[in-house]
Amino acid sequence: MTSGSAQASPVSSGCTPGGGAPLHTWTIPLTDGSTLAVPVLAGEVAVFVGANGAGKSALSYWLQQNAHGTPLRRIIAHRRLWLNSAGPDITASAREKQGPTVEAYNRQPDSRWLDNAHSMRTNIVLFDFLGAENERNARLANLHDSGAPREVIDATIETSPLRRLNDLMLTAGLRINLHLTVQGSLEVEHQDRPATYPISQMSDGEKSALLLAAEVLTSPRNSILVIDEPERHLHRAISADLVGAVIKSRPDCGFVVMTHDLELAKVAGSTRGTLYVVADCQWSGQLPTSWTMHRVDAEIPETARSAVLGGRTKILFVEGEDLSTDTALYGLLFPGWTPVPSGGCESVIRAVTGLGLTSQNHWLEGRGIVDGDGRSPDEVATLRAKGVLVLPVSEVESLIYQTAVIKAVASLQGEVLARDPEQLSADAINAALAALKVVGVAERLAAFVAHLALQRAVTDGLPGRDELAKGASTFTVTAPSPYPAKLAEIKTALAADDLDEMARIAPIRDSQVPDAVWRKLRFGSRRDYEAAARGVISRDAHLRSLLTNLVGQLP
């Protein structure tokens, strides 16, 4: 098969990536009335990431409609993958006719979800790829037959499209090697199978990788390739490597990648390019008109990246290492904010401060919340000035053991178990107080809170860099013990049978209080009680308002 109507032979290795004028610059309309300039340079990639339904496919359609003569190929996400045979089912004449037909289909609004050219599309990709392979081989054979010197032939030889395709498969982690048969079809040699088989019998993931790589390798020189959701049918361990490899395989081309895979989005970090977040799209009938999107600056703290790449604009940095009960509770109390676990208190402060220092480079609003942990009014005020709210209780989980919450859950259990809710709640609260009055518990809790307060006091008393530079051999940090005052507070609260005050002063979750409450309320476990408490808080607007007022407003 000759290349005939194939649009381009594979790119040579002499192209220079990046730099110079963009291949094209789009001016994308935004929903706030402004615009966003998106340039795409040779050897670079613009990655657009967002949740399903955010408008990424609509954007890929809009980009094609507004390419204004720039050579562009749009590789749609919903392209068909199954193959009738191990090679293209079209002739050179059919290829000439079907090319414009596919381009016309791509420009229809319904191309965002419908592939009217599904059979043509795969045939064209295979035809162009085999045509490029045959053209390269025929060109070298002609040189040999014409008697060209060996050094001329050696200088002319470039890596074949088939070899480059196999290299891309290997880079992506696919254990396959493709061969061209004498019939002009493609067969697969799999490292884990004893015999070869036609490409029509490949898995969907292997076909997806093959067709994507083949289309990129045979795209016109200096063109732009818009790839919509390349992760479809591909394992996450493969998709990012494959996309990164195909981008590097065409340094003369520019790339636009649409994805909702955060791992794949990181290809922008290892490849020259820019990352954008798409959050929403506005429409006029079937036509997209504007988007809510932002460019992601590399200086955004790593703790915020998941929320950033998910299109969030309000990030609430909280203590902890993963999504937990605490995070779920914050989501109930602060709707519209995305809780992001960020480690300890200092990590929360650094994340909030980092966003504030780079505010000119992003659209994010960041705040933080840390546990009360016996902090003084001065500490609370200082943290608030930094954008960090200090909880009025020792830790956020203590909110679930507020008497108002216990009573609300008891009311629910009373209906289910046909028991007196007031008696249930009284039993639970009394059991919680009894657990706190066990000998030694008050002293242990007071020591815990005092230790945290003393750590902060000692840290604050350490000499600064200027003082250290004076060369003194020793420094003395003096801090009074907060233990006696904390123990007195705890004993006063216990004498008054004030469970809510105890939640403010000490970490009651680290006592037998949770076990006493769930058992008296007839739950099967602590987890069951806490799930019920969150459910009641989410449904009871009055209770939710009470807790929100207790916690206070974000800075």
Short mmCIF file of N, CA, C and O in Angstrom, two decimals, residues 220-339:
data_model
loop_
_atom_site.label_atom_id
_atom_site.label_comp_id
_atom_site.label_asym_id
_atom_site.label_seq_id
_atom_site.Cartn_x
_atom_site.Cartn_y
_atom_site.Cartn_z
N PRO A 220 -0.43 16.00 10.42
CA PRO A 220 0.35 16.96 9.62
C PRO A 220 1.41 17.66 10.46
O PRO A 220 1.24 17.86 11.66
N ARG A 221 2.50 18.02 9.81
CA ARG A 221 3.55 18.75 10.49
C ARG A 221 3.03 20.08 11.01
O ARG A 221 2.19 20.72 10.39
N ASN A 222 3.56 20.47 12.18
CA ASN A 222 3.24 21.78 12.78
C ASN A 222 1.73 21.96 13.02
O ASN A 222 1.22 23.07 12.94
N SER A 223 1.06 20.86 13.30
CA SER A 223 -0.37 20.94 13.58
C SER A 223 -0.62 20.91 15.08
O SER A 223 0.30 20.73 15.88
N ILE A 224 -1.87 21.09 15.45
CA ILE A 224 -2.28 21.00 16.85
C ILE A 224 -3.20 19.80 16.98
O ILE A 224 -4.11 19.60 16.18
N LEU A 225 -2.95 18.98 18.00
CA LEU A 225 -3.79 17.82 18.26
C LEU A 225 -4.57 18.05 19.55
O LEU A 225 -3.98 18.28 20.61
N VAL A 226 -5.88 18.02 19.43
CA VAL A 226 -6.77 18.17 20.58
C VAL A 226 -7.26 16.77 20.95
O VAL A 226 -8.01 16.15 20.20
N ILE A 227 -6.81 16.27 22.11
CA ILE A 227 -7.10 14.90 22.53
C ILE A 227 -8.07 14.95 23.70
O ILE A 227 -7.74 15.44 24.78
N ASP A 228 -9.27 14.43 23.49
CA ASP A 228 -10.32 14.48 24.51
C ASP A 228 -10.34 13.16 25.29
O ASP A 228 -10.58 12.09 24.72
N GLU A 229 -10.08 13.23 26.59
CA GLU A 229 -10.13 12.10 27.51
C GLU A 229 -9.37 10.88 26.98
O GLU A 229 -9.95 9.81 26.74
N PRO A 230 -8.07 10.98 26.81
CA PRO A 230 -7.28 9.83 26.35
C PRO A 230 -7.26 8.68 27.35
O PRO A 230 -6.86 7.57 27.00
N GLU A 231 -7.70 8.95 28.58
CA GLU A 231 -7.66 7.89 29.59
C GLU A 231 -8.76 6.85 29.42
O GLU A 231 -8.76 5.81 30.10
N ARG A 232 -9.71 7.10 28.52
CA ARG A 232 -10.77 6.13 28.32
C ARG A 232 -10.19 4.78 27.87
O ARG A 232 -9.37 4.73 26.97
N HIS A 233 -10.67 3.71 28.49
CA HIS A 233 -10.26 2.33 28.19
C HIS A 233 -8.82 2.04 28.60
O HIS A 233 -8.33 0.95 28.33
N LEU A 234 -8.13 3.01 29.22
CA LEU A 234 -6.75 2.79 29.60
C LEU A 234 -6.62 2.78 31.12
O LEU A 234 -7.22 3.62 31.81
N HIS A 235 -5.82 1.87 31.63
CA HIS A 235 -5.52 1.86 33.06
C HIS A 235 -4.75 3.12 33.40
O HIS A 235 -3.96 3.64 32.60
N ARG A 236 -4.95 3.63 34.62
CA ARG A 236 -4.30 4.88 35.02
C ARG A 236 -2.78 4.77 34.98
O ARG A 236 -2.09 5.76 34.76
N ALA A 237 -2.27 3.55 35.18
CA ALA A 237 -0.81 3.38 35.14
C ALA A 237 -0.27 3.52 33.73
O ALA A 237 0.94 3.71 33.54
N ILE A 238 -1.14 3.44 32.72
CA ILE A 238 -0.72 3.50 31.33
C ILE A 238 -0.99 4.86 30.70
O ILE A 238 -0.19 5.39 29.94
N SER A 239 -2.16 5.45 31.01
CA SER A 239 -2.62 6.63 30.28
C SER A 239 -1.64 7.79 30.35
O SER A 239 -1.32 8.42 29.33
N ALA A 240 -1.14 8.11 31.55
CA ALA A 240 -0.23 9.26 31.68
C ALA A 240 1.07 9.04 30.91
O ALA A 240 1.55 9.94 30.22
N ASP A 241 1.64 7.83 31.02
CA ASP A 241 2.89 7.55 30.31
C ASP A 241 2.69 7.59 28.80
O ASP A 241 3.54 8.07 28.05
N LEU A 242 1.56 7.06 28.34
CA LEU A 242 1.29 7.05 26.90
C LEU A 242 1.14 8.47 26.37
O LEU A 242 1.74 8.84 25.34
N VAL A 243 0.34 9.28 27.05
CA VAL A 243 0.13 10.66 26.59
C VAL A 243 1.45 11.43 26.61
O VAL A 243 1.77 12.17 25.67
N GLY A 244 2.21 11.28 27.68
CA GLY A 244 3.50 11.96 27.73
C GLY A 244 4.41 11.53 26.60
O GLY A 244 5.11 12.35 25.99
N ALA A 245 4.38 10.23 26.28
CA ALA A 245 5.25 9.71 25.21
C ALA A 245 4.82 10.21 23.84
O ALA A 245 5.67 10.57 23.01
N VAL A 246 3.52 10.22 23.56
CA VAL A 246 3.08 10.66 22.22
C VAL A 246 3.34 12.15 22.02
O VAL A 246 3.64 12.60 20.91
N ILE A 247 3.25 12.92 23.11
CA ILE A 247 3.55 14.35 23.00
C ILE A 247 5.02 14.55 22.64
O ILE A 247 5.37 15.33 21.75
N LYS A 248 5.88 13.81 23.32
CA LYS A 248 7.32 13.93 23.04
C LYS A 248 7.68 13.39 21.66
O LYS A 248 8.71 13.77 21.09
N SER A 249 6.86 12.51 21.11
CA SER A 249 7.15 11.94 19.80
C SER A 249 6.95 12.92 18.66
O SER A 249 7.43 12.70 17.55
N ARG A 250 6.22 14.01 18.91
CA ARG A 250 5.97 15.01 17.87
C ARG A 250 6.34 16.41 18.36
O ARG A 250 5.48 17.23 18.68
N PRO A 251 7.63 16.70 18.45
CA PRO A 251 8.06 18.01 18.97
C PRO A 251 7.70 19.16 18.06
O PRO A 251 7.83 20.32 18.47
N ASP A 252 7.26 18.88 16.82
CA ASP A 252 6.85 19.96 15.91
C ASP A 252 5.40 20.35 16.13
O ASP A 252 4.94 21.38 15.63
N CYS A 253 4.65 19.54 16.85
CA CYS A 253 3.21 19.76 17.03
C CYS A 253 2.90 20.34 18.41
O CYS A 253 3.67 20.18 19.35
N GLY A 254 1.75 20.97 18.51
CA GLY A 254 1.23 21.42 19.80
C GLY A 254 0.10 20.50 20.22
O GLY A 254 -0.57 19.89 19.39
N PHE A 255 -0.12 20.39 21.52
CA PHE A 255 -1.12 19.47 22.03
C PHE A 255 -2.07 20.17 23.00
O PHE A 255 -1.66 21.03 23.78
N VAL A 256 -3.33 19.74 22.93
CA VAL A 256 -4.33 20.13 23.92
C VAL A 256 -4.94 18.84 24.43
O VAL A 256 -5.41 18.01 23.64
N VAL A 257 -4.92 18.64 25.74
CA VAL A 257 -5.44 17.41 26.35
C VAL A 257 -6.57 17.76 27.30
O VAL A 257 -6.41 18.63 28.17
N MET A 258 -7.72 17.11 27.12
CA MET A 258 -8.86 17.26 28.02
C MET A 258 -8.97 16.01 28.88
O MET A 258 -8.98 14.90 28.35
N THR A 259 -9.04 16.17 30.19
CA THR A 259 -9.07 14.99 31.06
C THR A 259 -9.75 15.30 32.38
O THR A 259 -9.85 16.46 32.80
N HIS A 260 -10.25 14.26 33.04
CA HIS A 260 -10.69 14.39 34.43
C HIS A 260 -9.82 13.54 35.34
O HIS A 260 -10.11 13.39 36.53
N ASP A 261 -8.76 12.98 34.80
CA ASP A 261 -7.84 12.15 35.56
C ASP A 261 -6.71 13.02 36.12
O ASP A 261 -5.91 13.57 35.37
N LEU A 262 -6.64 13.15 37.43
CA LEU A 262 -5.65 14.02 38.05
C LEU A 262 -4.23 13.52 37.80
O LEU A 262 -3.29 14.31 37.69
N GLU A 263 -4.05 12.20 37.74
CA GLU A 263 -2.73 11.67 37.46
C GLU A 263 -2.30 12.04 36.04
O GLU A 263 -1.16 12.41 35.80
N LEU A 264 -3.23 11.93 35.11
CA LEU A 264 -2.91 12.28 33.74
C LEU A 264 -2.62 13.77 33.63
O LEU A 264 -1.76 14.20 32.86
N ALA A 265 -3.33 14.57 34.42
CA ALA A 265 -3.11 16.02 34.36
C ALA A 265 -1.69 16.39 34.74
O ALA A 265 -1.17 17.43 34.33
N LYS A 266 -1.03 15.53 35.51
CA LYS A 266 0.35 15.83 35.91
C LYS A 266 1.32 15.76 34.75
O LYS A 266 2.49 16.12 34.90
N VAL A 267 0.85 15.30 33.58
CA VAL A 267 1.72 15.29 32.41
C VAL A 267 2.19 16.71 32.10
O VAL A 267 3.25 16.92 31.53
N ALA A 268 1.41 17.71 32.54
CA ALA A 268 1.82 19.10 32.33
C ALA A 268 3.04 19.44 33.17
O ALA A 268 3.80 20.36 32.84
N GLY A 269 3.24 18.68 34.25
CA GLY A 269 4.40 18.95 35.09
C GLY A 269 5.68 18.37 34.54
O GLY A 269 6.77 18.86 34.83
N SER A 270 5.55 17.30 33.72
CA SER A 270 6.74 16.68 33.16
C SER A 270 6.95 17.04 31.70
O SER A 270 7.94 16.64 31.10
N THR A 271 6.03 17.77 31.12
CA THR A 271 6.11 18.19 29.72
C THR A 271 5.93 19.70 29.68
O THR A 271 5.17 20.26 30.45
N ARG A 272 6.64 20.35 28.76
CA ARG A 272 6.48 21.80 28.65
C ARG A 272 5.03 22.13 28.36
O ARG A 272 4.44 21.62 27.41
N GLY A 273 4.45 23.01 29.15
CA GLY A 273 3.06 23.35 28.91
C GLY A 273 2.41 24.03 30.09
O GLY A 273 3.07 24.44 31.04
N THR A 274 1.08 24.08 30.04
CA THR A 274 0.30 24.82 31.02
C THR A 274 -0.91 24.00 31.42
O THR A 274 -1.47 23.26 30.61
N LEU A 275 -1.31 24.15 32.66
CA LEU A 275 -2.46 23.43 33.20
C LEU A 275 -3.61 24.40 33.47
O LEU A 275 -3.41 25.47 34.04
N TYR A 276 -4.81 24.02 33.05
CA TYR A 276 -6.01 24.83 33.26
C TYR A 276 -7.07 23.97 33.93
O TYR A 276 -7.15 22.76 33.71
N VAL A 277 -7.90 24.61 34.76
CA VAL A 277 -9.02 23.93 35.39
C VAL A 277 -10.31 24.46 34.78
O VAL A 277 -10.52 25.67 34.70
N VAL A 278 -11.17 23.53 34.34
CA VAL A 278 -12.48 23.88 33.79
C VAL A 278 -13.52 23.51 34.84
O VAL A 278 -13.60 22.35 35.26
N ALA A 279 -14.32 24.48 35.26
CA ALA A 279 -15.30 24.23 36.32
C ALA A 279 -16.73 24.21 35.81
O ALA A 279 -17.58 23.52 36.37
N ASP A 280 -17.02 24.96 34.71
CA ASP A 280 -18.42 25.05 34.26
C ASP A 280 -18.45 25.59 32.83
O ASP A 280 -17.46 26.15 32.34
N CYS A 281 -19.60 25.42 32.19
CA CYS A 281 -19.78 25.87 30.81
C CYS A 281 -21.18 26.45 30.66
O CYS A 281 -22.15 25.92 31.22
N GLN A 282 -21.31 27.54 29.92
CA GLN A 282 -22.60 28.14 29.61
C GLN A 282 -22.95 27.85 28.15
O GLN A 282 -22.08 27.74 27.30
N TRP A 283 -24.26 27.75 27.89
CA TRP A 283 -24.71 27.30 26.58
C TRP A 283 -25.75 28.26 25.99
O TRP A 283 -26.45 28.96 26.70
N SER A 284 -25.83 28.21 24.67
CA SER A 284 -26.93 28.84 23.93
C SER A 284 -27.45 27.76 22.99
O SER A 284 -26.85 27.50 21.95
N GLY A 285 -28.53 27.09 23.41
CA GLY A 285 -28.99 25.93 22.67
C GLY A 285 -27.97 24.81 22.79
O GLY A 285 -27.57 24.43 23.88
N GLN A 286 -27.52 24.29 21.63
CA GLN A 286 -26.52 23.23 21.64
C GLN A 286 -25.09 23.76 21.55
O GLN A 286 -24.14 22.97 21.53
N LEU A 287 -24.94 25.06 21.51
CA LEU A 287 -23.62 25.63 21.31
C LEU A 287 -23.05 26.19 22.61
O LEU A 287 -23.71 26.98 23.30
N PRO A 288 -21.82 25.81 22.97
CA PRO A 288 -21.18 26.39 24.15
C PRO A 288 -20.78 27.84 23.87
O PRO A 288 -20.35 28.18 22.76
N THR A 289 -20.95 28.68 24.89
CA THR A 289 -20.66 30.10 24.70
C THR A 289 -19.56 30.64 25.59
O THR A 289 -18.84 31.56 25.21
N SER A 290 -19.42 30.09 26.79
CA SER A 290 -18.39 30.59 27.70
C SER A 290 -18.11 29.54 28.77
O SER A 290 -18.91 28.62 28.98
N TRP A 291 -16.98 29.72 29.45
CA TRP A 291 -16.55 28.74 30.45
C TRP A 291 -16.09 29.45 31.73
O TRP A 291 -15.64 30.60 31.69
N THR A 292 -16.22 28.72 32.83
CA THR A 292 -15.56 29.11 34.07
C THR A 292 -14.28 28.28 34.14
O THR A 292 -14.34 27.06 34.33
N MET A 293 -13.16 28.92 33.95
CA MET A 293 -11.90 28.19 33.96
C MET A 293 -10.78 29.11 34.43
O MET A 293 -10.91 30.33 34.39
N HIS A 294 -9.70 28.50 34.85
CA HIS A 294 -8.58 29.25 35.38
C HIS A 294 -7.28 28.54 35.04
O HIS A 294 -7.23 27.32 34.94
N ARG A 295 -6.25 29.31 34.89
CA ARG A 295 -4.92 28.74 34.73
C ARG A 295 -4.37 28.39 36.11
O ARG A 295 -4.51 29.17 37.06
N VAL A 296 -3.74 27.24 36.22
CA VAL A 296 -3.18 26.79 37.49
C VAL A 296 -1.72 27.18 37.54
O VAL A 296 -0.93 26.78 36.67
N ASP A 297 -1.36 27.94 38.56
CA ASP A 297 0.03 28.35 38.72
C ASP A 297 0.80 27.28 39.48
O ASP A 297 0.29 26.65 40.41
N ALA A 298 2.03 27.06 39.08
CA ALA A 298 2.85 26.00 39.68
C ALA A 298 3.14 26.24 41.15
O ALA A 298 3.53 25.33 41.87
N GLU A 299 2.98 27.48 41.64
CA GLU A 299 3.34 27.79 43.01
C GLU A 299 2.26 27.44 44.02
O GLU A 299 2.45 27.62 45.22
N ILE A 300 1.12 26.94 43.55
CA ILE A 300 0.06 26.58 44.48
C ILE A 300 0.53 25.44 45.38
O ILE A 300 1.12 24.48 44.90
N PRO A 301 0.29 25.53 46.69
CA PRO A 301 0.77 24.49 47.60
C PRO A 301 0.27 23.11 47.21
O PRO A 301 -0.86 22.94 46.75
N GLU A 302 1.13 22.11 47.40
CA GLU A 302 0.78 20.74 47.02
C GLU A 302 -0.47 20.26 47.74
O GLU A 302 -1.25 19.49 47.19
N THR A 303 -0.67 20.71 48.98
CA THR A 303 -1.85 20.29 49.73
C THR A 303 -3.14 20.73 49.08
O THR A 303 -4.20 20.17 49.35
N ALA A 304 -3.09 21.73 48.21
CA ALA A 304 -4.31 22.24 47.57
C ALA A 304 -4.54 21.65 46.20
O ALA A 304 -5.59 21.86 45.61
N ARG A 305 -3.60 20.88 45.67
CA ARG A 305 -3.67 20.51 44.26
C ARG A 305 -4.89 19.66 43.91
O ARG A 305 -5.49 19.85 42.86
N SER A 306 -5.28 18.74 44.78
CA SER A 306 -6.45 17.92 44.48
C SER A 306 -7.69 18.78 44.36
O SER A 306 -8.51 18.60 43.46
N ALA A 307 -7.86 19.71 45.28
CA ALA A 307 -9.01 20.60 45.22
C ALA A 307 -8.91 21.52 44.01
O ALA A 307 -9.90 21.80 43.34
N VAL A 308 -7.69 21.99 43.72
CA VAL A 308 -7.49 22.88 42.57
C VAL A 308 -7.85 22.16 41.28
O VAL A 308 -8.61 22.65 40.45
N LEU A 309 -7.31 20.95 41.09
CA LEU A 309 -7.55 20.21 39.86
C LEU A 309 -8.99 19.75 39.76
O LEU A 309 -9.46 19.43 38.68
N GLY A 310 -9.69 19.69 40.89
CA GLY A 310 -11.10 19.35 40.85
C GLY A 310 -11.98 20.55 40.59
O GLY A 310 -13.20 20.44 40.59
N GLY A 311 -11.40 21.70 40.36
CA GLY A 311 -12.17 22.88 40.01
C GLY A 311 -12.70 23.65 41.20
O GLY A 311 -13.54 24.53 41.05
N ARG A 312 -12.27 23.34 42.40
CA ARG A 312 -12.79 24.03 43.58
C ARG A 312 -12.20 25.44 43.68
O ARG A 312 -11.11 25.71 43.19
N THR A 313 -12.96 26.33 44.31
CA THR A 313 -12.48 27.70 44.47
C THR A 313 -12.30 28.08 45.94
O THR A 313 -11.54 28.98 46.25
N LYS A 314 -13.02 27.40 46.84
CA LYS A 314 -12.91 27.68 48.27
C LYS A 314 -12.35 26.45 48.98
O LYS A 314 -13.00 25.41 49.05
N ILE A 315 -11.14 26.59 49.49
CA ILE A 315 -10.45 25.46 50.10
C ILE A 315 -10.29 25.69 51.59
O ILE A 315 -9.80 26.74 52.01
N LEU A 316 -10.72 24.71 52.37
CA LEU A 316 -10.63 24.80 53.82
C LEU A 316 -9.58 23.79 54.29
O LEU A 316 -9.81 22.58 54.30
N PHE A 317 -8.40 24.29 54.65
CA PHE A 317 -7.33 23.42 55.11
C PHE A 317 -7.59 23.04 56.57
O PHE A 317 -7.82 23.91 57.42
N VAL A 318 -7.59 21.74 56.84
CA VAL A 318 -7.88 21.25 58.19
C VAL A 318 -6.79 20.29 58.62
O VAL A 318 -6.03 19.77 57.80
N GLU A 319 -6.73 20.01 59.91
CA GLU A 319 -5.74 19.07 60.42
C GLU A 319 -6.15 17.64 60.08
O GLU A 319 -7.33 17.33 59.91
N GLY A 320 -5.17 16.77 59.99
CA GLY A 320 -5.43 15.37 59.65
C GLY A 320 -4.68 14.96 58.41
O GLY A 320 -4.11 15.81 57.70
N GLU A 321 -4.68 13.67 58.13
CA GLU A 321 -3.92 13.13 57.01
C GLU A 321 -4.80 12.60 55.90
O GLU A 321 -4.32 12.37 54.80
N ASP A 322 -6.06 12.35 56.15
CA ASP A 322 -6.91 11.78 55.11
C ASP A 322 -8.36 12.18 55.37
O ASP A 322 -8.68 12.85 56.35
N LEU A 323 -9.23 11.78 54.43
CA LEU A 323 -10.65 12.05 54.59
C LEU A 323 -11.17 11.24 55.76
O LEU A 323 -11.00 10.03 55.83
N SER A 324 -11.83 11.90 56.70
CA SER A 324 -12.23 11.23 57.93
C SER A 324 -13.55 11.79 58.43
O SER A 324 -14.20 12.61 57.77
N THR A 325 -13.92 11.33 59.63
CA THR A 325 -15.11 11.88 60.28
C THR A 325 -15.00 13.39 60.42
O THR A 325 -15.97 14.12 60.20
N ASP A 326 -13.82 13.86 60.80
CA ASP A 326 -13.62 15.29 60.97
C ASP A 326 -13.91 16.04 59.67
O ASP A 326 -14.59 17.06 59.65
N THR A 327 -13.38 15.52 58.55
CA THR A 327 -13.56 16.18 57.28
C THR A 327 -15.03 16.23 56.88
O THR A 327 -15.52 17.24 56.38
N ALA A 328 -15.74 15.12 57.10
CA ALA A 328 -17.16 15.08 56.78
C ALA A 328 -17.94 16.11 57.60
O ALA A 328 -18.87 16.76 57.08
N LEU A 329 -17.58 16.27 58.85
CA LEU A 329 -18.28 17.23 59.71
C LEU A 329 -18.02 18.66 59.24
O LEU A 329 -18.93 19.49 59.23
N TYR A 330 -16.78 18.95 58.85
CA TYR A 330 -16.49 20.28 58.33
C TYR A 330 -17.31 20.57 57.07
O TYR A 330 -17.76 21.70 56.86
N GLY A 331 -17.50 19.54 56.25
CA GLY A 331 -18.30 19.73 55.05
C GLY A 331 -19.73 20.11 55.36
O GLY A 331 -20.36 20.87 54.62
N LEU A 332 -20.28 19.60 56.47
CA LEU A 332 -21.64 19.94 56.88
C LEU A 332 -21.72 21.37 57.43
O LEU A 332 -22.68 22.09 57.18
N LEU A 333 -20.71 21.76 58.19
CA LEU A 333 -20.75 23.06 58.85
C LEU A 333 -20.34 24.21 57.94
O LEU A 333 -20.72 25.36 58.17
N PHE A 334 -19.57 23.89 56.90
CA PHE A 334 -19.11 24.95 56.00
C PHE A 334 -19.42 24.56 54.55
O PHE A 334 -18.52 24.26 53.78
N PRO A 335 -20.69 24.55 54.17
CA PRO A 335 -21.06 24.20 52.80
C PRO A 335 -20.44 25.19 51.82
O PRO A 335 -20.35 26.38 52.10
N GLY A 336 -20.02 24.68 50.69
CA GLY A 336 -19.38 25.54 49.70
C GLY A 336 -17.87 25.54 49.80
O GLY A 336 -17.18 26.00 48.89
N TRP A 337 -17.35 25.04 50.91
CA TRP A 337 -15.91 24.93 51.11
C TRP A 337 -15.48 23.48 50.95
O TRP A 337 -16.20 22.57 51.37
N THR A 338 -14.32 23.27 50.36
CA THR A 338 -13.78 21.92 50.19
C THR A 338 -12.73 21.65 51.26
O THR A 338 -11.65 22.24 51.23
N PRO A 339 -13.04 20.78 52.25
CA PRO A 339 -12.04 20.47 53.28
C PRO A 339 -10.88 19.68 52.68
O PRO A 339 -11.08 18.72 51.93
#
